[in-house]
PDB file of C-alpha atoms in Angstrom:
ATOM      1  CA  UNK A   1     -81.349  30.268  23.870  1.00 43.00           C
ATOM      2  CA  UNK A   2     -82.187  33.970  24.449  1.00 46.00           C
ATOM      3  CA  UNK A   3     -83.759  35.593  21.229  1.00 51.00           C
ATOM      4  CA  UNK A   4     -83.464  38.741  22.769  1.00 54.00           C
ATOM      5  CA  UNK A   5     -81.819  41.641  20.134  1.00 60.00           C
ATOM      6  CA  UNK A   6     -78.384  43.035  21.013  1.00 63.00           C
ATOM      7  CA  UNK A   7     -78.476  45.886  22.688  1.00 72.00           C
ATOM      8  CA  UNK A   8     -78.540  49.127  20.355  1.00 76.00           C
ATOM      9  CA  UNK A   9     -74.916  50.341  18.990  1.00 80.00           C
ATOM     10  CA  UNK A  10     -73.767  53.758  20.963  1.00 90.00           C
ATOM     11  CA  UNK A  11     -74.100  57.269  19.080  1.00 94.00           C
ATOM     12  CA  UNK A  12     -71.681  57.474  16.932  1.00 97.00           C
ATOM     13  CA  UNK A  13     -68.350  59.754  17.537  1.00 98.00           C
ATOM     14  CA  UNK A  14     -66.072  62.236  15.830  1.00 98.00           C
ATOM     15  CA  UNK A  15     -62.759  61.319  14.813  1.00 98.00           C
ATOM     16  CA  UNK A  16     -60.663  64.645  13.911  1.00 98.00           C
ATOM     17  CA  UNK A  17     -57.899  64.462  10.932  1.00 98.00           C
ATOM     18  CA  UNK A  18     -55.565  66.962  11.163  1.00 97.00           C
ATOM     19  CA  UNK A  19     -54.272  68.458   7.967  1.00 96.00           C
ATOM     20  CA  UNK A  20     -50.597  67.248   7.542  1.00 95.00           C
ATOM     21  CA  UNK A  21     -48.626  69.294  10.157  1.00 95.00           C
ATOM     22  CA  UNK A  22     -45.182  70.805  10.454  1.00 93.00           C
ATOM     23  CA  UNK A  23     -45.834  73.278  12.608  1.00 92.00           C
ATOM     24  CA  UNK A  24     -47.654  71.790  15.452  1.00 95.00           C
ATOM     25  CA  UNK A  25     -48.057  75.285  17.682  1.00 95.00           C
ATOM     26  CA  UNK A  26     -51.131  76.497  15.989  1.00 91.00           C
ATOM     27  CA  UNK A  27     -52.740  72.699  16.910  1.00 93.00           C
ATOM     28  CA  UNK A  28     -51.546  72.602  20.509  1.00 95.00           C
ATOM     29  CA  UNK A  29     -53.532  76.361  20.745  1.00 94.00           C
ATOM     30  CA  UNK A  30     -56.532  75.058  18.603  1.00 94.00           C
ATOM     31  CA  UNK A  31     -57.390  71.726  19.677  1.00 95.00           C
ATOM     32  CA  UNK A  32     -58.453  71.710  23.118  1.00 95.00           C
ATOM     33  CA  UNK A  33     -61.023  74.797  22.110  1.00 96.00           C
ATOM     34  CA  UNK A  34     -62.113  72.085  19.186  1.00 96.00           C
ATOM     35  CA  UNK A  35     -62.295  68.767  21.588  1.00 97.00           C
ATOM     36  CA  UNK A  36     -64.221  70.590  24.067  1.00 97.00           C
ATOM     37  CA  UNK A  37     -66.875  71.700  21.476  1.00 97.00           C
ATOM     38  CA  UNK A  38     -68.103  68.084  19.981  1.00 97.00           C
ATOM     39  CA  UNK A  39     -67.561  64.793  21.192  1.00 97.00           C
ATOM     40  CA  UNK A  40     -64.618  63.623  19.637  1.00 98.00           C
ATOM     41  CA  UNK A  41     -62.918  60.420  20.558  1.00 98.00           C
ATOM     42  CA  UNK A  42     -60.066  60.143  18.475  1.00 98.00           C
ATOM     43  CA  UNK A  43     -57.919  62.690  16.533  1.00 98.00           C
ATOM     44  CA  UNK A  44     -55.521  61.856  13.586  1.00 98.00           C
ATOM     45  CA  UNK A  45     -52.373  63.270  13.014  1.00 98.00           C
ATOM     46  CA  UNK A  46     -51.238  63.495   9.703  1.00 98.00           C
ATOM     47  CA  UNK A  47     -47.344  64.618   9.785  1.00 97.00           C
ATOM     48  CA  UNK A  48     -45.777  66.287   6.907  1.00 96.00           C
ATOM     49  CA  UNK A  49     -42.658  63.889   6.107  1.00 95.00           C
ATOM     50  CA  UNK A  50     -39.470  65.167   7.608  1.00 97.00           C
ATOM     51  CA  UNK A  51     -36.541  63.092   9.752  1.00 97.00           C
ATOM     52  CA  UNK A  52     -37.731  61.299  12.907  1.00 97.00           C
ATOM     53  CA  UNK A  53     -36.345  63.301  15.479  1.00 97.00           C
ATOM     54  CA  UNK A  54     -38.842  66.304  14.286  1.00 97.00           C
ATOM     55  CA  UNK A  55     -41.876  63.768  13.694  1.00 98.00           C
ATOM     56  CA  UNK A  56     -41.345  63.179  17.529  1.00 98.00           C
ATOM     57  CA  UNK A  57     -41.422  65.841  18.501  1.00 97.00           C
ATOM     58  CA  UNK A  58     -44.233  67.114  16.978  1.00 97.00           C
ATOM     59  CA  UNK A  59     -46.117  63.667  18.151  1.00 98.00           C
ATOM     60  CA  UNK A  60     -44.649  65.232  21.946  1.00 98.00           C
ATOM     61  CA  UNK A  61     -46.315  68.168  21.455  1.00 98.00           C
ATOM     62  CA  UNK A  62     -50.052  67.754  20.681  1.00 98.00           C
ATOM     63  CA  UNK A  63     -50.094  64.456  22.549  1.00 98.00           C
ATOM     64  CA  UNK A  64     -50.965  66.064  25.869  1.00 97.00           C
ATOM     65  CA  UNK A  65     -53.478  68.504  24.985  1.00 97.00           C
ATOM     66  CA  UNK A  66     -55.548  65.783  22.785  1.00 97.00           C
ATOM     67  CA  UNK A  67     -55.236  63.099  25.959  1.00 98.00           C
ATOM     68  CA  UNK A  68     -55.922  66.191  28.399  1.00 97.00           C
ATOM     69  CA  UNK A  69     -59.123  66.888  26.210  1.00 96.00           C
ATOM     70  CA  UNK A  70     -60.265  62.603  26.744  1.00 97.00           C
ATOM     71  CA  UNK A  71     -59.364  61.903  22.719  1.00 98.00           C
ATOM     72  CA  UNK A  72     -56.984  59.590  21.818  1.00 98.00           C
ATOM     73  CA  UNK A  73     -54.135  60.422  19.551  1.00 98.00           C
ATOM     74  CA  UNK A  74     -53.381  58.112  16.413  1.00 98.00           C
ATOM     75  CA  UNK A  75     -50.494  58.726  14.146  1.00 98.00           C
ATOM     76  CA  UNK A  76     -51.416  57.937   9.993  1.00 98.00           C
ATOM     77  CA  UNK A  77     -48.646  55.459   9.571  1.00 97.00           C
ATOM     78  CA  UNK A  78     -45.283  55.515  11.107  1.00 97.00           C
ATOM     79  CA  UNK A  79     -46.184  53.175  13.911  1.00 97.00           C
ATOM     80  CA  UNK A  80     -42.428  52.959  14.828  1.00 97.00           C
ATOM     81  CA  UNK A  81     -42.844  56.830  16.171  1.00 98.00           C
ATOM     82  CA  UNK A  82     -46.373  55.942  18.336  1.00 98.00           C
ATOM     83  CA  UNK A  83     -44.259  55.044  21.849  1.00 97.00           C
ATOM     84  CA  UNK A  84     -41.762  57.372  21.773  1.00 97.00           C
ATOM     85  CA  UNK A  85     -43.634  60.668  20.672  1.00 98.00           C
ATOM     86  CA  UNK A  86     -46.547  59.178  23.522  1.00 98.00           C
ATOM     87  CA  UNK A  87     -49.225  58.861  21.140  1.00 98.00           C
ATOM     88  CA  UNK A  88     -52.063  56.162  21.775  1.00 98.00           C
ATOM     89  CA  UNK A  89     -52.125  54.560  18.534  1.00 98.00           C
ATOM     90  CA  UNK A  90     -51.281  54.315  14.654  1.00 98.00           C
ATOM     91  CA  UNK A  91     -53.789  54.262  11.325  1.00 98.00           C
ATOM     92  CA  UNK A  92     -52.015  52.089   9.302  1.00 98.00           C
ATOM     93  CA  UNK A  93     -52.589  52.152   5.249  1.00 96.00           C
ATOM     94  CA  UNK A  94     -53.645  48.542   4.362  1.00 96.00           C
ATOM     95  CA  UNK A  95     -53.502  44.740   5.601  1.00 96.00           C
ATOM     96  CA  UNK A  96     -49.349  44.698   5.324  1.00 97.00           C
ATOM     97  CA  UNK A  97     -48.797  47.428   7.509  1.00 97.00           C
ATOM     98  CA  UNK A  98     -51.240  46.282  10.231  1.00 98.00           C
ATOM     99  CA  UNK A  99     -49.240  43.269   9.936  1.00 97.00           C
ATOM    100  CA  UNK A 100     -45.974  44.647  10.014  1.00 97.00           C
ATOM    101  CA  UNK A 101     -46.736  47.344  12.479  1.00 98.00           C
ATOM    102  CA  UNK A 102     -48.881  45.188  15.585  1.00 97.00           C
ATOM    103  CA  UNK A 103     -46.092  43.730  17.129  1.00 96.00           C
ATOM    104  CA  UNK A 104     -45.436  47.029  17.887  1.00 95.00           C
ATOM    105  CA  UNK A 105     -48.568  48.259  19.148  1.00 97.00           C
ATOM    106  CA  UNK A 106     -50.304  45.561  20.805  1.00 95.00           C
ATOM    107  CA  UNK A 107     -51.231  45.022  23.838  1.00 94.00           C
ATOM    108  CA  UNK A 108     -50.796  48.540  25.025  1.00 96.00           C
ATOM    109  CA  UNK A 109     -51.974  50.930  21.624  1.00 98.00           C
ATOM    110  CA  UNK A 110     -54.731  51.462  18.734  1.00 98.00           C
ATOM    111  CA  UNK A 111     -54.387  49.781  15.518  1.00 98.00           C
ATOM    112  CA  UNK A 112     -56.114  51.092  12.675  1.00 98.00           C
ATOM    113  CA  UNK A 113     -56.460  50.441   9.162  1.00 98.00           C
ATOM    114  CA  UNK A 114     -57.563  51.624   5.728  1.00 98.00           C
ATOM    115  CA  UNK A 115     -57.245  50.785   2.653  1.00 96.00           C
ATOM    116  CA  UNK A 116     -59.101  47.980   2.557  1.00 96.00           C
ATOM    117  CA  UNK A 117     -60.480  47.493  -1.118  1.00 91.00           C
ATOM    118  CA  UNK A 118     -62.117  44.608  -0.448  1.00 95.00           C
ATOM    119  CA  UNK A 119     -64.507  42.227   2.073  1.00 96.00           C
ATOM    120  CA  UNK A 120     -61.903  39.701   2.220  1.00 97.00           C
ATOM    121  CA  UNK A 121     -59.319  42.551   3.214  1.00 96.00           C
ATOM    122  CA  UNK A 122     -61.777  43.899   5.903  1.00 97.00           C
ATOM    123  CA  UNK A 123     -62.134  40.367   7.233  1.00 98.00           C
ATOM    124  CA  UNK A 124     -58.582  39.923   7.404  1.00 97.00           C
ATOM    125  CA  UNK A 125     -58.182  43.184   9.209  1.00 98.00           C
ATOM    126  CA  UNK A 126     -60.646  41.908  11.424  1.00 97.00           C
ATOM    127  CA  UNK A 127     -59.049  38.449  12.159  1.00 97.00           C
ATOM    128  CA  UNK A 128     -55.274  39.789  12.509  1.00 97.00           C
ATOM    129  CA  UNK A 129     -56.668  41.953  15.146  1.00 96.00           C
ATOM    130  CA  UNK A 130     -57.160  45.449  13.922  1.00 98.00           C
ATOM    131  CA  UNK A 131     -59.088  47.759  16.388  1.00 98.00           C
ATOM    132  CA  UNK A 132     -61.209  49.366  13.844  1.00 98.00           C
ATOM    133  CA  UNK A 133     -61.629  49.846  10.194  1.00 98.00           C
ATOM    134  CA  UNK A 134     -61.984  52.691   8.072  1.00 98.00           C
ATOM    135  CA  UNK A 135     -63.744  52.716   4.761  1.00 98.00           C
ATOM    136  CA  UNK A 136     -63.904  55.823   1.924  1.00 98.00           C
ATOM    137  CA  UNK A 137     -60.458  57.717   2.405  1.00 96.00           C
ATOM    138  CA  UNK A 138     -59.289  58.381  -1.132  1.00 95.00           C
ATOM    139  CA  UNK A 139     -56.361  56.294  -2.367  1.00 92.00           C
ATOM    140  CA  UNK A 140     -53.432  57.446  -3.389  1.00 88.00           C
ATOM    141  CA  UNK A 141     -54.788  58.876  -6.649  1.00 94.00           C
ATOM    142  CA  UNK A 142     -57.025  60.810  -4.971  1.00 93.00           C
ATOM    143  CA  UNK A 143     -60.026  58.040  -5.855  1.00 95.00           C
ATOM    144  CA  UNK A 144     -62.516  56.830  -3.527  1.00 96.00           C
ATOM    145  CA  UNK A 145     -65.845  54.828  -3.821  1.00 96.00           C
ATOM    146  CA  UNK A 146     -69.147  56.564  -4.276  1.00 97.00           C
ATOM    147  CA  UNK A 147     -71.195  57.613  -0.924  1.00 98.00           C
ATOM    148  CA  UNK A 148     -73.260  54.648  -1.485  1.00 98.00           C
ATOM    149  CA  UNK A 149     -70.976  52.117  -2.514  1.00 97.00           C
ATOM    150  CA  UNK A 150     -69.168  53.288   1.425  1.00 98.00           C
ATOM    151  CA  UNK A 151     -72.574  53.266   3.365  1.00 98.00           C
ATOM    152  CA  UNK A 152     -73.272  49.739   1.879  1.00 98.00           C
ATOM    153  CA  UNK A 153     -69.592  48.855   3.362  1.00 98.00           C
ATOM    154  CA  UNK A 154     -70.049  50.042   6.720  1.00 98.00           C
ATOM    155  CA  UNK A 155     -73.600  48.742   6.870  1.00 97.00           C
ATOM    156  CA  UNK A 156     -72.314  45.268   6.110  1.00 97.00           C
ATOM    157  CA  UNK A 157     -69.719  45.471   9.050  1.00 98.00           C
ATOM    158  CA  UNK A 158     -71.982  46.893  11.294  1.00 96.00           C
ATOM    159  CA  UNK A 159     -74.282  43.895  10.770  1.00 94.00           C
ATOM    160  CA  UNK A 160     -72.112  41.453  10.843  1.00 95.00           C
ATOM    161  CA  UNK A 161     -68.752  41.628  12.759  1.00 95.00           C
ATOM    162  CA  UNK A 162     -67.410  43.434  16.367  1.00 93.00           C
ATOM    163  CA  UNK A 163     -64.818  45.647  15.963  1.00 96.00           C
ATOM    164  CA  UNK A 164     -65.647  49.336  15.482  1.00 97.00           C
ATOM    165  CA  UNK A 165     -66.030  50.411  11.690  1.00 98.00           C
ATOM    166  CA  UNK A 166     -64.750  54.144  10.734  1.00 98.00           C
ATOM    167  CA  UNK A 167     -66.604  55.844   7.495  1.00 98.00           C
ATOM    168  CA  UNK A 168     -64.442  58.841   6.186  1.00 98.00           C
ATOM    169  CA  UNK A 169     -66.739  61.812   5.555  1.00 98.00           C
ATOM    170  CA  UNK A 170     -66.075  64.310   2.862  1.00 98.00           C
ATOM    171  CA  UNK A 171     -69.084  66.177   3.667  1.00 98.00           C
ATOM    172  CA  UNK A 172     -71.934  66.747   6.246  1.00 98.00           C
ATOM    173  CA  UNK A 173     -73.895  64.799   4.195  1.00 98.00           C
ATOM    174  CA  UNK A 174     -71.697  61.775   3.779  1.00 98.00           C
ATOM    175  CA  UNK A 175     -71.173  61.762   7.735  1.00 98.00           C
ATOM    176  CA  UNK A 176     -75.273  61.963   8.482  1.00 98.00           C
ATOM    177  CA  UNK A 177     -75.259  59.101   5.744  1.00 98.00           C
ATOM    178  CA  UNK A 178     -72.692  56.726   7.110  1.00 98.00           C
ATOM    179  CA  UNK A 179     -73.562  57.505  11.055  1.00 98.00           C
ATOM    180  CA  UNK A 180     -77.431  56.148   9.634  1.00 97.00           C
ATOM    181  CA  UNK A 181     -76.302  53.466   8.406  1.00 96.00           C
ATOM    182  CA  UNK A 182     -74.330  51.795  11.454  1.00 96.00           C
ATOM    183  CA  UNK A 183     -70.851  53.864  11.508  1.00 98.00           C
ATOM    184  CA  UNK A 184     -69.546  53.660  15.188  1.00 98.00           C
ATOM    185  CA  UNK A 185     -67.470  56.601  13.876  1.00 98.00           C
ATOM    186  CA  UNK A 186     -67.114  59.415  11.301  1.00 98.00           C
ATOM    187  CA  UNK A 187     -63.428  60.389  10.385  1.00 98.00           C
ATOM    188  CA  UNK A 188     -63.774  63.913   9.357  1.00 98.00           C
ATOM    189  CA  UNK A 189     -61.007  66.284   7.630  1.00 97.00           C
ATOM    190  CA  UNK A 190     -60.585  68.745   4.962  1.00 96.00           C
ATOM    191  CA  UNK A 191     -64.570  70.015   4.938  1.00 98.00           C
ATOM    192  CA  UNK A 192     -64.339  70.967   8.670  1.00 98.00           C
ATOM    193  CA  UNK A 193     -60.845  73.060   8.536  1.00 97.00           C
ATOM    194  CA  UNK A 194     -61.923  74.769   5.272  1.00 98.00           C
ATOM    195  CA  UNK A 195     -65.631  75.411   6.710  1.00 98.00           C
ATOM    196  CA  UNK A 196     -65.603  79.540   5.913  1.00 98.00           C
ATOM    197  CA  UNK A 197     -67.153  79.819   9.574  1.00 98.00           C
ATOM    198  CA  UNK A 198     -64.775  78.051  11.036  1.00 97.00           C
ATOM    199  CA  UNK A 199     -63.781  74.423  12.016  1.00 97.00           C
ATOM    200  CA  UNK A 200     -65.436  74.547  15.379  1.00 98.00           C
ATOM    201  CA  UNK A 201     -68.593  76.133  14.078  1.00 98.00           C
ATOM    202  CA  UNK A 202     -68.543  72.741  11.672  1.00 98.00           C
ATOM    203  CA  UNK A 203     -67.834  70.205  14.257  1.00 98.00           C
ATOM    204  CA  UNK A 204     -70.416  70.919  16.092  1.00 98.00           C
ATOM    205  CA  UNK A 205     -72.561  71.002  13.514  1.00 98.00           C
ATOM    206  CA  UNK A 206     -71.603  67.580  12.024  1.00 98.00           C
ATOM    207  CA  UNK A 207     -71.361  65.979  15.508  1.00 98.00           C
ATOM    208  CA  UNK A 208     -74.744  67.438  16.004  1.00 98.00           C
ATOM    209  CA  UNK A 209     -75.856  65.385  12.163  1.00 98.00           C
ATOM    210  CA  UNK A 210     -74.456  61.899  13.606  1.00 98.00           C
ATOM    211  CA  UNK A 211     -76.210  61.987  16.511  1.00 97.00           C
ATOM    212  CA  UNK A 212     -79.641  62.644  14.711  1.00 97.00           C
ATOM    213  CA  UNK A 213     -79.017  60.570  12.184  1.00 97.00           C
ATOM    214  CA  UNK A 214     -78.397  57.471  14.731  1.00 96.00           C
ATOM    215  CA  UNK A 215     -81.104  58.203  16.956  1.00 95.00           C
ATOM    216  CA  UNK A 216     -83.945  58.485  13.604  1.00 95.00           C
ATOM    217  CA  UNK A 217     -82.333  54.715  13.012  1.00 92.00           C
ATOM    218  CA  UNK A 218     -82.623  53.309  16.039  1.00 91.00           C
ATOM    219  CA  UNK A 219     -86.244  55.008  16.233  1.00 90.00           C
ATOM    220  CA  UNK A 220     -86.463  52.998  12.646  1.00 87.00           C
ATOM    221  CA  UNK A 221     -85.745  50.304  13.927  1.00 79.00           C
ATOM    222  CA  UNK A 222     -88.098  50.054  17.453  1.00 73.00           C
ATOM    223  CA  UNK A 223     -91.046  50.913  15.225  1.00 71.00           C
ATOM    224  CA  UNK A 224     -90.086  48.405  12.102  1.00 60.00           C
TER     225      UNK A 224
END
């Protein structure tokens, strides 16, 4: 038996949320400027509700530039539109949607999921085959867990299980916080596209936080 320690997790990456979209033309001009400027690996398109045909569509049309730009494009929910508008994935809200929704997507695309309210939800997640989990998006109330009680979350699935956990960042402080703590990513929204300097001026900035805040861990942890 090799007591050797695993090797160290990777820095930590950015995963973009859009806010919900209807028009997706300002996006297709906007995001490759954004993707080029920090290194995010996934972006999140929220849709505003509308029939399929247009949710398509609008999947079609910032597909490309998000792939072009080496980011993967997940869809929040509607895993029935992820093939046909070309995107790479879905983020599915909670252990009955993964469910219903990876037939669909496996082998060939990203499933996601949040909502998970509990350890023996995350687990499940886990075992059913989800490719990551996200803890600390609000529910539907608008209600989410204190900073800590999220950072104690991801720090438990970092120790203990494989796939990739996701902590959702309301602020640069939150996503120094969870990338610290063993995040392999930070979902960030709302704070960088109402950041008065702009939203590229703040992912930079918070892309620049994780990647501190990872390295001063693993430094932690060679000289603990």
């Amino acid at each position: 038996m090799s007591n050797k320690s695993p090797p160290p997790r990777p820095a930590p990456r950015l995963y973009l949320a859009t806010p919900a979209v209807d028009d997706p033309a300002a996006f297709v001009a906007e995001l490759p400027g954004l993707l080029a400027a920090a290194d995010v690996a996934a972006v999140l398109l929220r849709l505003e509700e509308t029939d399929q045909r247009t949710m398509i569509t609008r999947i079609k049309a910032l597909a490309p530039p998000v792939q072009k730009a080496g980011a993967a494009l997940l869809v929040e929910g509607h895993a029935e539109l992820v093939a046909r508008g070309g995107a790479d994935g879905a983020h599915l809200p909670g252990i009955a949607a993964l469910k219903e929704a990876l037939p669909s997507l496996k082998p060939d695309r990203i499933a996601g999921v949040g909502g998970l309210t509990t350890r023996h939800h995350s687990m499940d997640a886990g075992e059913m085959g989800a490719d990551y989990v996200l803890f600390g998006e609000p529910d539907a109330k608008g209600q989410r867990p204190s900073s800590e009680a999220i950072a104690e979350r991801l720090g438990w699935w970092a120790e203990l299980f494989e796939p990739p956990c996701v902590g959702f960042a309301t602020s640069l402080e939150e996503a120094h916080d969870f990338a610290a703590i063993g995040a392999d990513f930070v979902l960030v929204g709302d704070f960088v596209w109402s950041d008065p300097r702009g939203p590229k001026a703040a992912l930079i900035e918070v892309d620049a936080a994780i990647k501190k805040a990872h390295a001063a861990a693993l430094a932690g942890q060679e000289h603990g």
